[in-house]
Amino acid sequence: MKNLSSLTAIEIDRIIEMAWEDRTTFDAIKFQFRLSEKEVIQLMRRNLKVTSFKRWRKRVQGRSTKHQAKREFSVGRFKCTRQRAINNNKIAKR
């Protein structure tokens, strides 16, 4: 497993972005960054404001799309129309 303190600012930013996305599973985060769900929760707790963290936890708990095994669909993914323009968790100016 990757140490939380060894992550770069860009990696932390990307993990937070992936954690907020409804259809990005914890398995995808684990595959890409080698962080378990528990470690993602720790990272979110350290890097978000208290109210933002509580809002995220409330949103994620019980959400079947965040867990690969609980998903009702197996193929396909959602892609936001603005996803191409998002860079480092900021929407690029047009």
Coordinates of N, CA, C and O in Angstrom, one line a residue:
M1 N 0.8 -1.2 0.0 CA 0.0 0.0 0.0 C 0.9 1.2 0.0 O 1.9 1.3 0.6
K2 N 0.4 2.3 -0.7 CA 1.1 3.5 -0.7 C 0.9 4.3 0.5 O -0.2 4.4 1.1
N3 N 1.9 4.9 1.0 CA 1.9 5.7 2.2 C 1.1 7.0 1.9 O 1.4 7.7 0.9
L4 N 0.2 7.4 2.8 CA -0.5 8.7 2.5 C 0.4 9.9 2.5 O 0.1 10.9 1.8
S5 N 1.4 9.9 3.3 CA 2.3 11.0 3.3 C 3.2 11.1 2.1 O 3.8 12.2 1.8
S6 N 3.3 10.1 1.3 CA 4.2 10.1 0.1 C 3.4 10.6 -1.1 O 4.0 10.7 -2.2
L7 N 2.1 10.9 -1.0 CA 1.3 11.3 -2.2 C 1.7 12.8 -2.5 O 1.9 13.6 -1.6
T8 N 1.7 13.1 -3.8 CA 1.9 14.5 -4.2 C 0.6 15.2 -4.1 O -0.5 14.6 -4.0
A9 N 0.7 16.5 -4.2 CA -0.5 17.4 -4.1 C -1.4 17.1 -5.3 O -2.7 17.1 -5.1
I10 N -0.9 16.8 -6.5 CA -1.7 16.5 -7.6 C -2.4 15.2 -7.4 O -3.6 15.0 -7.8
E11 N -1.7 14.2 -6.9 CA -2.4 12.9 -6.6 C -3.5 13.0 -5.6 O -4.5 12.4 -5.7
I12 N -3.2 13.8 -4.5 CA -4.3 14.0 -3.5 C -5.5 14.7 -4.1 O -6.6 14.3 -3.9
D13 N -5.2 15.7 -5.0 CA -6.3 16.4 -5.6 C -7.1 15.4 -6.5 O -8.4 15.5 -6.5
R14 N -6.5 14.5 -7.2 CA -7.1 13.6 -8.1 C -7.9 12.6 -7.3 O -9.1 12.2 -7.6
I15 N -7.4 12.1 -6.2 CA -8.1 11.1 -5.3 C -9.4 11.8 -4.8 O -10.4 11.2 -4.7
I16 N -9.3 13.0 -4.3 CA -10.4 13.7 -3.8 C -11.5 13.9 -4.9 O -12.7 13.6 -4.7
E17 N -11.0 14.2 -6.1 CA -12.0 14.4 -7.2 C -12.7 13.0 -7.5 O -13.9 13.0 -7.7
M18 N -11.9 11.9 -7.5 CA -12.5 10.6 -7.8 C -13.4 10.2 -6.7 O -14.5 9.6 -6.9
A19 N -13.1 10.5 -5.4 CA -13.9 10.1 -4.3 C -15.3 10.9 -4.3 O -16.3 10.3 -3.9
W20 N -15.3 12.1 -4.8 CA -16.5 12.9 -4.9 C -17.4 12.4 -6.0 O -18.6 12.6 -6.0
E21 N -16.8 11.8 -7.1 CA -17.6 11.3 -8.2 C -18.5 10.2 -7.8 O -18.0 9.2 -7.2
D22 N -19.7 10.2 -8.2 CA -20.6 9.1 -7.8 C -20.3 7.8 -8.4 O -20.4 6.8 -7.7
R23 N -19.9 7.7 -9.6 CA -19.7 6.4 -10.3 C -18.3 5.9 -10.2 O -18.0 4.9 -10.8
T24 N -17.3 6.6 -9.7 CA -16.0 6.1 -9.5 C -15.9 5.3 -8.2 O -16.2 5.8 -7.1
T25 N -15.6 4.0 -8.4 CA -15.6 3.1 -7.3 C -14.4 3.3 -6.4 O -13.3 3.7 -6.9
F26 N -14.5 2.8 -5.2 CA -13.3 2.7 -4.3 C -12.3 1.7 -4.9 O -11.1 1.9 -4.8
D27 N -12.8 0.7 -5.7 CA -11.9 -0.2 -6.3 C -11.0 0.4 -7.4 O -9.9 0.1 -7.6
A28 N -11.6 1.4 -8.1 CA -10.8 2.1 -9.1 C -9.7 3.0 -8.5 O -8.6 3.1 -9.0
I29 N -10.0 3.6 -7.3 CA -9.1 4.4 -6.6 C -8.0 3.4 -6.1 O -6.8 3.8 -6.1
K30 N -8.4 2.3 -5.6 CA -7.4 1.3 -5.1 C -6.5 0.8 -6.2 O -5.3 0.7 -6.1
F31 N -7.0 0.6 -7.4 CA -6.3 0.1 -8.5 C -5.3 1.2 -9.0 O -4.1 0.8 -9.3
Q32 N -5.7 2.4 -9.0 CA -4.8 3.5 -9.5 C -3.8 4.0 -8.5 O -2.7 4.2 -8.9
F33 N -4.2 4.1 -7.2 CA -3.4 4.7 -6.2 C -2.9 3.8 -5.1 O -2.2 4.2 -4.2
R34 N -3.4 2.5 -5.1 CA -3.1 1.5 -4.1 C -3.6 2.0 -2.7 O -2.9 1.8 -1.7
L35 N -4.7 2.7 -2.6 CA -5.3 3.1 -1.3 C -6.6 2.4 -1.1 O -7.4 2.3 -1.9
S36 N -6.7 1.8 0.1 CA -8.0 1.1 0.5 C -9.0 2.2 0.8 O -8.8 3.4 0.9
E37 N -10.3 1.7 0.9 CA -11.4 2.6 1.2 C -11.1 3.3 2.5 O -11.4 4.5 2.7
K38 N -10.6 2.6 3.5 CA -10.3 3.2 4.8 C -9.2 4.3 4.7 O -9.4 5.4 5.3
E39 N -8.2 4.1 3.8 CA -7.2 5.1 3.6 C -7.8 6.4 2.9 O -7.4 7.5 3.1
V40 N -8.7 6.1 1.9 CA -9.3 7.2 1.2 C -10.1 8.1 2.2 O -10.1 9.3 2.2
I41 N -10.8 7.4 3.1 CA -11.6 8.1 4.2 C -10.6 9.0 5.0 O -10.9 10.1 5.3
Q42 N -9.5 8.4 5.4 CA -8.5 9.2 6.2 C -8.0 10.4 5.4 O -7.9 11.5 6.0
L43 N -7.7 10.2 4.1 CA -7.2 11.3 3.3 C -8.3 12.4 3.2 O -7.9 13.5 3.3
M44 N -9.5 12.0 3.0 CA -10.6 13.0 2.9 C -10.8 13.7 4.2 O -10.9 14.9 4.2
R45 N -10.7 13.0 5.3 CA -10.8 13.7 6.6 C -9.7 14.7 6.8 O -9.9 15.8 7.4
R46 N -8.5 14.4 6.4 CA -7.3 15.3 6.6 C -7.4 16.5 5.7 O -6.9 17.6 6.0
N47 N -8.0 16.3 4.5 CA -7.8 17.4 3.4 C -9.1 18.2 3.2 O -9.1 19.1 2.4
L48 N -10.2 17.8 3.8 CA -11.4 18.6 3.6 C -11.8 19.3 4.9 O -11.4 18.9 6.0
K49 N -12.6 20.3 4.7 CA -13.2 21.0 5.9 C -14.1 20.0 6.6 O -14.6 19.1 6.0
V50 N -14.3 20.2 7.9 CA -15.2 19.3 8.6 C -16.6 19.1 8.0 O -17.0 18.0 7.8
T51 N -17.2 20.2 7.6 CA -18.5 20.2 7.1 C -18.5 19.5 5.7 O -19.4 18.7 5.4
S52 N -17.5 19.7 4.9 CA -17.3 19.0 3.6 C -17.1 17.5 3.8 O -17.7 16.7 3.0
F53 N -16.3 17.2 4.7 CA -16.1 15.7 5.0 C -17.4 15.1 5.4 O -17.7 14.0 4.9
K54 N -18.1 15.7 6.4 CA -19.4 15.1 6.8 C -20.4 15.0 5.6 O -21.1 14.0 5.5
R55 N -20.4 16.0 4.8 CA -21.3 15.9 3.6 C -20.9 14.8 2.7 O -21.8 14.0 2.2
W56 N -19.6 14.6 2.5 CA -19.1 13.5 1.6 C -19.5 12.2 2.2 O -19.9 11.3 1.5
R57 N -19.2 12.0 3.5 CA -19.5 10.7 4.2 C -21.0 10.4 4.1 O -21.3 9.2 3.8
K58 N -21.8 11.3 4.3 CA -23.2 11.1 4.2 C -23.6 10.7 2.8 O -24.5 9.8 2.6
R59 N -23.0 11.3 1.8 CA -23.3 11.0 0.4 C -22.8 9.6 0.0 O -23.5 8.9 -0.7
V60 N -21.7 9.2 0.5 CA -21.0 8.0 0.1 C -21.6 6.7 0.8 O -21.7 5.7 0.2
Q61 N -22.0 6.9 2.1 CA -22.5 5.7 2.9 C -23.7 5.2 2.2 O -24.7 5.8 2.0
G62 N -23.6 3.9 2.0 CA -24.8 3.2 1.4 C -25.0 3.4 -0.1 O -25.9 2.8 -0.7
R63 N -24.1 4.1 -0.8 CA -24.2 4.3 -2.2 C -23.6 3.1 -2.9 O -22.5 2.8 -2.8
S64 N -24.5 2.4 -3.7 CA -24.1 1.2 -4.3 C -23.1 1.4 -5.4 O -22.3 0.6 -5.8
T65 N -23.1 2.6 -6.0 CA -22.2 2.9 -7.2 C -20.8 3.1 -6.7 O -19.9 3.0 -7.6
K66 N -20.5 3.3 -5.5 CA -19.1 3.5 -5.0 C -18.4 2.1 -4.7 O -17.3 2.1 -4.4
H67 N -19.2 1.0 -4.8 CA -18.7 -0.3 -4.5 C -18.9 -1.2 -5.7 O -20.1 -1.4 -6.0
Q68 N -17.9 -1.7 -6.3 CA -18.0 -2.5 -7.5 C -18.9 -3.7 -7.3 O -19.7 -4.0 -8.2
A69 N -18.9 -4.4 -6.2 CA -19.7 -5.6 -6.0 C -21.2 -5.3 -5.8 O -22.0 -6.1 -6.1
K70 N -21.5 -4.1 -5.4 CA -22.9 -3.7 -5.2 C -23.6 -3.0 -6.4 O -24.7 -2.8 -6.4
R71 N -22.8 -2.8 -7.5 CA -23.3 -2.2 -8.6 C -24.4 -3.0 -9.4 O -24.2 -4.2 -9.5
E72 N -25.4 -2.4 -9.9 CA -26.4 -3.0 -10.6 C -26.0 -3.2 -12.1 O -26.5 -4.0 -12.8
F73 N -25.1 -2.4 -12.6 CA -24.6 -2.5 -13.9 C -23.1 -2.9 -13.9 O -22.4 -2.6 -13.0
S74 N -22.7 -3.5 -15.0 CA -21.3 -4.0 -15.0 C -20.5 -3.3 -16.1 O -19.3 -3.1 -16.0
V75 N -21.2 -2.9 -17.2 CA -20.5 -2.2 -18.3 C -21.0 -0.8 -18.4 O -22.1 -0.5 -18.2
G76 N -20.1 0.1 -18.8 CA -20.5 1.5 -19.0 C -20.0 2.3 -17.9 O -19.8 1.9 -16.8
R77 N -19.9 3.6 -18.3 CA -19.5 4.6 -17.3 C -20.1 5.9 -17.6 O -20.4 6.2 -18.8
F78 N -20.2 6.7 -16.6 CA -20.7 8.1 -16.8 C -19.6 9.0 -17.1 O -18.6 8.9 -16.4
K79 N -19.7 9.8 -18.1 CA -18.7 10.8 -18.3 C -19.4 12.2 -18.4 O -20.2 12.4 -19.3
C80 N -19.0 13.1 -17.6 CA -19.5 14.4 -17.6 C -19.1 15.1 -18.9 O -18.0 14.9 -19.4
T81 N -20.0 16.0 -19.4 CA -19.7 16.7 -20.7 C -18.5 17.7 -20.5 O -17.8 18.0 -21.4
R82 N -18.3 18.1 -19.2 CA -17.2 19.0 -19.0 C -15.9 18.3 -18.5 O -14.9 19.0 -18.3
Q83 N -15.9 17.0 -18.5 CA -14.8 16.3 -17.9 C -13.5 16.5 -18.7 O -12.4 16.6 -18.1
R84 N -13.6 16.7 -20.0 CA -12.4 17.0 -20.8 C -11.7 18.3 -20.3 O -10.5 18.4 -20.3
A85 N -12.5 19.3 -19.8 CA -12.0 20.6 -19.5 C -11.5 20.6 -18.0 O -10.9 21.6 -17.6
I86 N -11.7 19.6 -17.2 CA -11.3 19.6 -15.8 C -9.9 19.2 -15.7 O -9.4 18.2 -16.3
N87 N -9.1 20.1 -15.0 CA -7.7 19.8 -14.8 C -7.3 20.1 -13.4 O -7.5 21.2 -12.9
N88 N -6.8 19.2 -12.7 CA -6.4 19.3 -11.3 C -7.6 19.8 -10.4 O -7.4 20.7 -9.6
N89 N -8.7 19.3 -10.7 CA -9.9 19.6 -9.9 C -10.4 21.0 -10.1 O -11.1 21.6 -9.2
K90 N -10.0 21.7 -11.1 CA -10.5 23.0 -11.5 C -11.0 23.0 -12.9 O -10.5 22.4 -13.7
I91 N -12.1 23.7 -13.1 CA -12.7 23.8 -14.4 C -11.9 24.9 -15.2 O -11.8 26.0 -14.8
A92 N -11.4 24.5 -16.3 CA -10.6 25.4 -17.1 C -11.5 26.5 -17.7 O -12.6 26.3 -18.0
K93 N -10.9 27.7 -17.7 CA -11.6 28.9 -18.3 C -11.7 28.7 -19.8 O -10.8 28.3 -20.5
R94 N -12.9 29.1 -20.3 CA -13.1 29.0 -21.8 C -12.8 30.2 -22.5 O -12.9 31.3 -22.1

